[in-house]
Coordinates of C-alpha atoms in Angstrom, one line a residue:
M234 CA 0.0 0.0 0.0
R235 CA 1.2 3.5 -0.9
R236 CA 0.5 6.1 1.7
G237 CA 0.7 9.8 1.0
I238 CA 1.6 11.9 4.1
R239 CA 0.7 15.5 3.4
A240 CA 1.7 18.5 5.4
R241 CA 2.1 22.3 5.1
H242 CA 5.9 22.0 5.7
V243 CA 8.2 19.0 5.0
L244 CA 11.9 19.0 5.6
A245 CA 13.2 16.9 2.6
Y246 CA 16.7 15.9 1.7
D247 CA 18.2 16.8 -1.7
G248 CA 21.4 14.6 -1.5
A249 CA 23.5 17.3 0.1
G250 CA 21.4 18.5 3.0
H251 CA 17.9 19.3 4.3
V252 CA 15.6 21.5 2.2
L253 CA 12.2 22.9 3.2
L254 CA 9.2 22.1 1.0
T255 CA 5.8 23.8 1.4
D256 CA 2.5 22.0 0.8
A257 CA 4.3 18.8 0.2
E258 CA 3.9 15.0 0.5
V259 CA 6.0 12.1 1.6
V260 CA 4.9 8.8 -0.1
V261 CA 5.6 5.6 1.8
A262 CA 5.4 2.1 0.6
G263 CA 6.1 -0.6 3.1
S264 CA 9.0 0.5 5.2
R265 CA 10.5 2.8 2.6
I266 CA 10.0 6.3 1.2
V267 CA 9.3 6.2 -2.5
A268 CA 8.6 9.9 -3.2
V269 CA 9.0 13.3 -1.7
G270 CA 7.5 16.3 -3.4
P271 CA 4.4 18.4 -4.2
R272 CA 1.2 17.0 -2.8
G273 CA -0.9 15.0 -5.3
A274 CA 2.0 14.4 -7.6
E275 CA 2.0 10.7 -6.9
T276 CA -0.7 8.0 -7.1
V277 CA -1.4 6.7 -3.6
D278 CA -3.8 4.3 -2.0
E279 CA -4.4 6.3 1.2
V280 CA -3.9 10.0 2.1
L281 CA -3.0 11.1 5.6
E282 CA -3.6 14.8 5.7
L283 CA -1.7 16.2 8.7
G284 CA -2.4 19.9 8.2
N285 CA -0.4 22.7 9.6
V286 CA 2.6 20.6 10.8
L287 CA 6.3 20.4 10.2
V288 CA 7.3 16.9 9.0
L289 CA 10.8 16.0 9.9
P290 CA 13.0 12.9 9.6
G291 CA 12.5 10.9 12.8
L292 CA 14.8 12.3 15.5
I293 CA 17.7 10.2 16.7
D294 CA 18.6 10.2 20.4
L295 CA 21.9 8.5 21.1
D296 CA 21.8 9.0 24.9
A297 CA 18.1 8.4 25.5
L298 CA 16.8 8.2 29.0
A299 CA 15.5 4.7 29.8
D300 CA 14.3 5.2 33.4
I301 CA 12.1 7.4 35.4
D302 CA 13.4 10.8 36.0
H303 CA 16.4 11.2 38.3
T304 CA 17.7 14.5 37.0
I305 CA 14.9 16.2 38.8
L306 CA 16.6 14.9 42.0
D307 CA 20.3 15.2 41.2
S308 CA 20.9 18.4 39.2
W309 CA 20.4 21.3 41.7
Q310 CA 22.1 20.3 45.0
S311 CA 25.0 22.0 46.8
R312 CA 28.1 19.8 46.9
E313 CA 27.2 18.7 50.5
L314 CA 23.8 17.4 49.5
G315 CA 25.1 16.1 46.2
L316 CA 27.5 13.7 48.0
G317 CA 24.5 12.1 49.6
L318 CA 23.2 11.0 46.2
Q319 CA 26.2 8.7 45.5
W320 CA 26.7 5.2 46.9
S321 CA 28.5 5.2 50.2
R322 CA 31.5 2.8 50.3
D323 CA 29.7 0.9 53.1
Y324 CA 26.6 0.5 50.9
A325 CA 28.7 -0.6 47.9
T326 CA 30.7 -3.1 50.0
H327 CA 28.1 -4.6 52.3
R328 CA 24.5 -3.5 51.6
R329 CA 23.9 -2.8 47.9
R330 CA 20.6 -4.0 46.4
A331 CA 18.3 -3.5 43.5
V332 CA 15.6 -1.0 44.2
F333 CA 13.4 -2.4 41.5
D334 CA 12.8 -6.1 40.5
A335 CA 13.1 -7.3 36.9
E336 CA 9.4 -6.7 36.0
E337 CA 9.5 -3.2 37.4
R338 CA 12.7 -2.4 35.5
A339 CA 11.0 -3.7 32.3
F340 CA 8.0 -1.5 33.0
I341 CA 10.2 1.6 33.6
R342 CA 12.0 1.0 30.3
E343 CA 8.7 0.7 28.4
Y344 CA 7.4 3.8 30.0
S345 CA 10.5 5.7 29.0
F346 CA 10.3 4.4 25.4
A347 CA 6.7 5.7 25.1
Q348 CA 8.0 9.1 26.3
L349 CA 10.6 9.1 23.6
L350 CA 8.1 8.4 20.8
L351 CA 5.8 11.1 22.2
H352 CA 8.7 13.6 21.9
G353 CA 9.5 12.8 18.3
V354 CA 12.3 10.3 18.7
T355 CA 12.2 7.3 16.4
T356 CA 15.7 5.8 17.0
A357 CA 17.3 5.6 20.4
M358 CA 20.3 4.3 22.2
P359 CA 19.0 3.9 25.7
I360 CA 20.7 4.8 29.0
A361 CA 19.5 4.2 32.5
S362 CA 21.0 5.2 35.9
E363 CA 22.8 2.4 37.7
V364 CA 22.4 4.1 41.0
H365 CA 19.2 2.2 41.6
S366 CA 20.5 -1.2 40.6
D367 CA 22.6 -3.7 42.6
W368 CA 25.4 -3.2 40.2
A369 CA 24.5 -2.6 36.5
E370 CA 22.2 -4.2 33.9
T371 CA 21.7 -7.8 32.9
F372 CA 21.1 -9.8 29.8
D373 CA 17.5 -10.2 30.8
D374 CA 17.1 -6.4 31.2
A375 CA 18.4 -5.8 27.7
V376 CA 16.0 -8.5 26.2
A377 CA 13.1 -6.9 28.0
M378 CA 14.1 -3.5 26.6
A379 CA 14.2 -5.0 23.1
E380 CA 10.8 -6.6 23.4
A381 CA 9.3 -3.3 24.7
A382 CA 10.8 -1.4 21.8
R383 CA 9.3 -3.9 19.3
R384 CA 5.9 -3.6 20.9
L385 CA 5.9 0.2 20.7
G386 CA 7.7 0.5 17.3
L387 CA 10.8 2.3 18.5
R388 CA 14.1 1.5 16.9
V389 CA 16.8 0.8 19.5
Y390 CA 20.6 0.2 19.6
L391 CA 21.1 -1.4 23.0
G392 CA 22.9 -3.8 25.3
P393 CA 23.2 -4.2 29.1
A394 CA 25.3 -1.5 30.7
Y395 CA 28.4 -3.0 32.6
R396 CA 31.2 -1.7 34.8
S397 CA 33.9 -2.9 37.0
G398 CA 33.7 0.0 39.5
V399 CA 31.3 2.5 41.0
N400 CA 31.7 6.0 42.2
V401 CA 31.4 6.1 46.0
V402 CA 31.7 8.5 48.9
D403 CA 34.0 7.4 51.7
A404 CA 33.2 7.8 55.4
D405 CA 35.1 11.1 55.5
G406 CA 33.1 12.6 52.6
T407 CA 35.8 12.1 49.9
R408 CA 35.0 10.7 46.5
S409 CA 36.6 7.5 45.1
V410 CA 35.8 4.4 43.1
Y411 CA 35.0 1.0 44.6
W412 CA 36.2 -1.8 42.3
H413 CA 34.6 -5.2 41.9
E414 CA 36.3 -6.7 38.8
E415 CA 34.2 -9.9 39.0
S416 CA 31.0 -8.0 38.5
G417 CA 32.6 -6.2 35.5
R418 CA 33.5 -9.4 33.8
A419 CA 30.1 -10.9 34.4
G420 CA 28.5 -7.8 33.0
F421 CA 30.7 -7.9 29.9
D422 CA 29.8 -11.6 29.4
D423 CA 26.1 -10.6 29.5
A424 CA 26.8 -7.9 27.0
A425 CA 28.5 -10.3 24.6
R426 CA 25.6 -12.8 25.0
F427 CA 23.1 -10.0 24.2
L428 CA 25.0 -9.1 21.0
A429 CA 24.6 -12.7 19.8
W430 CA 20.9 -12.7 20.8
A431 CA 20.2 -9.4 19.0
A432 CA 22.0 -10.6 15.8
E433 CA 19.5 -13.5 15.6
Q434 CA 16.4 -11.2 15.8
E435 CA 16.5 -10.1 12.1
S436 CA 14.6 -7.0 13.1
D437 CA 15.5 -3.4 12.2
L438 CA 14.0 -2.3 15.5
V439 CA 16.6 -4.1 17.6
H440 CA 20.3 -3.7 17.2
G441 CA 23.0 -4.8 19.6
A442 CA 25.6 -2.3 20.8
L443 CA 28.2 -2.3 23.6
L444 CA 27.3 0.2 26.3
P445 CA 29.8 0.2 29.1
C446 CA 29.2 2.8 31.8
R447 CA 31.4 5.7 32.6
I448 CA 35.1 5.6 31.7
E449 CA 36.2 6.0 35.3
T450 CA 34.2 2.9 36.3
L451 CA 36.0 0.6 33.8
S452 CA 39.2 -1.3 34.3
E453 CA 41.8 -1.2 31.5
E454 CA 41.1 -4.9 31.0
L455 CA 37.4 -4.2 30.5
M456 CA 38.1 -1.4 28.0
R457 CA 40.4 -3.6 26.0
R458 CA 38.0 -6.5 25.9
T459 CA 35.2 -4.1 24.8
A460 CA 37.4 -2.8 21.9
E461 CA 38.3 -6.3 20.9
L462 CA 34.7 -7.5 20.9
A463 CA 33.5 -4.4 19.0
A464 CA 36.2 -5.0 16.3
K465 CA 35.2 -8.7 16.0
T466 CA 31.4 -8.1 15.8
G467 CA 31.4 -4.8 14.0
V468 CA 29.1 -3.1 16.6
L469 CA 29.2 0.4 18.0
V470 CA 30.5 1.3 21.4
R471 CA 29.1 4.1 23.5
L472 CA 31.1 5.2 26.5
H473 CA 30.5 8.3 28.7
A474 CA 33.8 10.2 28.9
L475 CA 35.3 13.6 29.1
Q476 CA 32.2 14.7 31.1
G477 CA 33.6 15.9 34.3
L478 CA 36.7 17.2 36.2
L479 CA 36.3 14.5 38.8
E480 CA 36.4 11.8 36.1
R481 CA 39.6 13.4 34.7
R482 CA 41.2 13.3 38.1
F483 CA 40.3 9.7 38.7
I484 CA 41.6 8.6 35.3
L485 CA 44.9 10.5 35.7
E486 CA 45.4 8.9 39.2
R487 CA 44.6 5.4 38.1
F488 CA 46.0 5.2 34.5
G489 CA 48.6 8.0 34.6
A490 CA 47.1 9.5 31.4
P491 CA 44.1 11.7 30.5
P492 CA 40.9 10.1 29.3
L493 CA 41.3 10.6 25.6
E494 CA 44.8 8.9 25.8
V495 CA 43.3 6.0 27.7
L496 CA 40.6 5.5 25.1
A497 CA 43.3 5.5 22.4
R498 CA 45.7 3.0 24.1
T499 CA 42.9 0.6 24.9
G500 CA 41.8 0.5 21.3
L501 CA 38.4 2.2 21.9
L502 CA 39.1 5.5 20.2
G503 CA 38.0 5.2 16.6
P504 CA 35.0 5.6 14.2
D505 CA 32.9 3.0 16.0
L506 CA 33.0 5.0 19.3
L507 CA 30.3 7.3 20.5
I508 CA 31.2 9.6 23.4
P509 CA 28.6 11.4 25.5
H510 CA 29.4 14.3 26.5
A511 CA 33.0 15.0 25.4
I512 CA 33.1 18.4 27.1
Y513 CA 36.3 18.5 29.2
L514 CA 39.0 18.4 26.6
D515 CA 42.5 19.8 27.3
A516 CA 41.6 23.2 26.0
H517 CA 38.5 23.6 28.2
P518 CA 38.9 26.6 30.5
L519 CA 38.5 24.5 33.6
V520 CA 41.0 21.8 32.6
D521 CA 44.5 22.3 34.0
A522 CA 46.5 21.1 30.9
D523 CA 49.5 22.5 29.1
T524 CA 48.3 21.2 25.7
D525 CA 45.6 21.9 23.2
V526 CA 45.6 18.8 21.0
D527 CA 42.5 16.8 22.2
L528 CA 40.1 18.4 19.7
G529 CA 42.3 17.5 16.8
T530 CA 42.9 14.0 18.2
L531 CA 39.1 13.5 18.6
A532 CA 38.4 14.7 15.1
A533 CA 41.2 12.5 13.5
S534 CA 39.9 9.4 15.3
G535 CA 36.5 9.6 13.6
A536 CA 34.7 9.1 16.9
A537 CA 31.3 10.8 17.3
I538 CA 30.3 12.8 20.3
V539 CA 26.8 12.7 21.6
H540 CA 26.0 16.3 22.7
C541 CA 23.3 16.5 25.4
P542 CA 22.8 20.3 25.8
L543 CA 19.9 20.3 28.1
T544 CA 21.3 17.8 30.6
S545 CA 24.8 19.3 30.4
A546 CA 23.4 22.8 31.2
R547 CA 21.5 21.4 34.2
H548 CA 24.8 20.1 35.5
A549 CA 26.6 23.4 35.0
A550 CA 28.5 22.3 31.9
A551 CA 28.5 23.2 28.2
L552 CA 30.2 22.2 25.0
D553 CA 32.8 24.9 24.3
T554 CA 31.8 25.3 21.6
F555 CA 29.5 23.6 19.1
A556 CA 31.0 25.7 16.2
R557 CA 34.6 24.9 17.3
Y558 CA 34.0 21.1 17.4
R559 CA 32.2 21.2 14.1
A560 CA 34.9 23.3 12.5
A561 CA 37.5 20.9 13.7
G562 CA 35.7 18.1 11.9
V563 CA 34.3 16.3 15.0
R564 CA 31.2 14.2 14.2
I565 CA 28.3 15.4 16.3
A566 CA 25.0 13.6 17.2
L567 CA 22.5 14.6 19.9
G568 CA 21.1 13.0 23.0
T569 CA 18.8 13.8 25.9
D570 CA 20.3 11.8 28.8
S571 CA 17.5 13.0 31.1
F572 CA 13.8 13.8 31.3
P573 CA 12.2 15.2 29.3
P574 CA 13.6 13.3 26.4
D575 CA 13.0 16.4 24.3
L576 CA 15.5 17.0 21.6
V577 CA 13.5 20.1 20.4
R578 CA 14.0 21.7 23.8
G579 CA 17.6 20.5 23.8
M580 CA 18.2 22.2 20.5
D581 CA 17.0 25.5 21.8
I582 CA 19.1 25.2 24.9
G583 CA 22.1 24.3 22.8
V584 CA 21.7 27.2 20.4
T585 CA 21.2 29.6 23.3
I586 CA 24.3 28.4 25.2
A587 CA 26.4 28.6 22.0
K588 CA 25.3 32.3 21.7
V589 CA 26.4 33.0 25.2
L590 CA 29.8 31.3 24.9
T591 CA 30.7 32.8 21.5
H592 CA 29.1 36.2 22.3
R593 CA 27.4 36.0 18.9
L594 CA 23.8 35.6 17.8
D595 CA 25.0 33.2 15.1
G596 CA 27.2 31.1 17.5
A597 CA 25.0 28.1 16.4
T598 CA 21.8 27.8 14.4
Y599 CA 18.8 25.7 14.7
A600 CA 19.7 24.2 11.3
D601 CA 23.0 23.1 12.8
Y602 CA 21.3 21.4 15.7
L603 CA 18.5 19.8 13.7
T604 CA 21.1 18.4 11.3
A605 CA 22.9 16.9 14.3
A606 CA 19.7 15.3 15.6
T607 CA 19.0 13.7 12.2
L608 CA 21.9 13.3 9.8
G609 CA 24.4 13.5 12.6
G610 CA 22.8 10.6 14.5
A611 CA 22.4 8.6 11.3
D612 CA 26.1 9.1 10.5
A613 CA 27.1 8.0 14.0
L614 CA 25.0 4.8 13.5
R615 CA 26.4 4.2 10.1
R616 CA 22.8 4.4 8.7
P617 CA 22.6 6.5 5.5
D618 CA 19.0 5.4 5.2
L619 CA 18.0 7.3 8.4
G620 CA 17.8 10.9 9.4
R621 CA 16.5 12.1 6.0
L622 CA 13.3 12.2 3.9
A623 CA 14.4 11.0 0.5
V624 CA 13.6 8.3 -2.0
G625 CA 14.9 5.0 -0.8
A626 CA 15.3 6.1 2.9
T627 CA 13.7 4.1 5.7
A628 CA 10.3 5.6 6.4
D629 CA 11.0 7.2 9.8
L630 CA 9.3 10.6 10.1
V631 CA 7.6 12.8 12.7
A632 CA 5.2 15.7 12.5
F633 CA 5.2 18.6 15.0
R634 CA 2.1 20.8 15.2
L635 CA 2.6 24.4 14.4
D636 CA -1.0 25.6 15.1
D637 CA -1.0 25.7 18.9
H638 CA -2.1 29.2 19.8
R639 CA 0.4 29.2 22.7
D640 CA 3.2 29.1 20.2
G641 CA 2.2 32.5 18.8
V642 CA 2.9 33.5 15.2
L643 CA 4.8 31.5 12.6
D644 CA 8.0 32.6 11.0
D645 CA 10.5 30.0 9.7
P646 CA 8.9 26.7 10.8
V647 CA 12.1 25.2 12.2
R648 CA 13.0 28.2 14.2
T649 CA 9.4 28.6 15.4
L650 CA 9.3 25.0 16.5
C651 CA 12.6 25.2 18.4
M652 CA 12.1 28.7 19.9
N653 CA 8.4 28.7 20.7
S654 CA 7.4 25.0 21.1
T655 CA 8.8 21.7 22.5
G656 CA 8.9 18.1 21.5
R657 CA 5.4 17.8 23.1
A658 CA 4.1 19.2 19.9
T659 CA 4.6 15.7 18.4
D660 CA 1.4 14.8 16.6
F661 CA 2.4 11.9 14.4
A662 CA 5.3 9.5 14.1
M663 CA 6.2 6.7 11.8
V664 CA 9.0 4.2 12.2
A665 CA 9.9 2.0 9.2
G666 CA 6.4 2.6 7.8
R667 CA 4.6 1.8 11.0
I668 CA 2.5 4.5 12.6
T669 CA 3.6 4.8 16.2
V670 CA 2.0 8.1 17.2
R671 CA -1.3 9.4 15.9
D672 CA -3.0 12.6 17.1
G673 CA -0.4 12.9 19.9
A674 CA -1.0 9.5 21.4
I675 CA 0.4 6.0 21.1
P676 CA -2.2 3.5 19.9
G677 CA -3.0 0.9 22.6
I678 CA -1.1 2.6 25.4
D679 CA -2.8 3.9 28.5
L680 CA -0.3 6.5 29.4
P681 CA -2.2 7.9 32.4
A682 CA -2.2 4.5 34.0
M683 CA 1.5 4.1 33.2
T684 CA 2.3 7.5 34.7
R685 CA 0.5 6.6 37.9
R686 CA 2.5 3.5 38.3
A687 CA 5.7 5.4 37.3
Q688 CA 5.0 7.9 40.1
A689 CA 4.7 5.2 42.7
L690 CA 8.0 3.7 41.6
F691 CA 9.7 7.1 41.5
D692 CA 8.6 7.7 45.1
R693 CA 10.2 4.4 46.1
M694 CA 13.4 5.4 44.1
R695 CA 13.5 8.8 45.9
A696 CA 13.2 7.2 49.3
A697 CA 16.0 4.7 48.6
Y698 CA 18.6 7.5 48.4
S699 CA 18.7 7.7 52.2
E700 CA 20.0 4.2 52.7
R701 CA 22.9 4.9 50.3
D702 CA 23.9 8.3 51.7
Y703 CA 27.2 8.2 53.6
L704 CA 25.5 10.2 56.4
R705 CA 22.2 8.3 56.2
R706 CA 20.2 11.5 56.1
P707 CA 16.4 11.4 55.7
T708 CA 14.8 12.0 52.3
D709 CA 13.4 15.4 53.2
E710 CA 16.9 16.6 54.1
L711 CA 18.5 15.3 50.9
F712 CA 15.7 16.8 48.8
P713 CA 14.5 19.9 50.5
A714 CA 11.5 21.7 49.1
S715 CA 12.0 24.8 46.9
F716 CA 10.1 26.8 49.6
P717 CA 9.4 25.9 53.2
A718 CA 6.1 24.1 53.7
K719 CA 3.5 25.5 56.1

């Protein structure tokens, strides 16, 4: 069946980049796009008239939140309170436990995947916090995520997260890493097992990837084994690195070299590596280094960074700067890494911060960021059929409404969407020809019921911080209200 998806604005691809069409149509047959152009120019079996919307290629989120929100809890504290949100060494050594059981974890992943679709994301590389686990993720966790993605129609690149260490707070309030190499090796084995399982699925909705945790929580052995397995299987690796000064200190103390050098010497640094957030290079103003070579090294390696502007800003960090990384030739994709999983909001924050850092109104453009959220993500995934609306591309597309009176007047549709609206304007989404969002809802999903359950689980998650706090402070002390209650 040939479907004609008609809209006031369509962001098409002309072979070199995105171009904006007015009163246009995307024709889909099966899982592929077979035509993009003026409405009515092609014979179709069914017409979907979407009206005053902006149709974009499906957004690609390569650091996609896969749990209930934790950033609302951990992105505003003083240093003293922030220490209480880490594992204490005593907890890591003697008392660690999983806050949620396997079924609850599976529900949380499915709830988060629904949120991704409702914010215009069609391809995701999930990430969940390990703070609430007994160590990291398991093979069964990854299988449950894959099954949830297939039910909902979300394309995912995933695997169980694994690590050989965890950030902890010692009894005197200092930060360090607690190591448990056996758990790291077991997690790696689960990740290898999942790669084999995913390869057998023969589904474009499920792809295996290696997703070790943060660089400072990996032993050199685990990094080398990850690089070797990636080379053998041809899968991508995503590893959070260059995201904090504490990380840099830990890496220098343990390995005697800065993070980028460690990635290189373990074989990880290369075109198959994705690095969220890649902020603290040697030239960053807060990094005490005598060199300025990291940016060139990063670009020459072919690794892609996953820029998460909203989450970085919430944690008092920023890419310095988007234009500088791009001019150096660094491959840039986008991610959310927190709630809301809203790349539209993230693009606006990213452009705004780029203006502040460069002291220029054109420090970055919405076109730059939208390209990173589509073509940049597709490039990082080695998927030239994604991130574009063109003949032969996979039929991933999303429509954002532009007629909400709260958005005000319309200028350029891309700038108006990013500046005046959010990802919650998602009205329609299609993944590989399957309609996954219609009229702002996911068919067959009772989101209010899911949200009620998610709230109950969030409340339990929030309460569990007290047992991990090195001072064992009560929840109300760890999370004081914005204003005193009376």
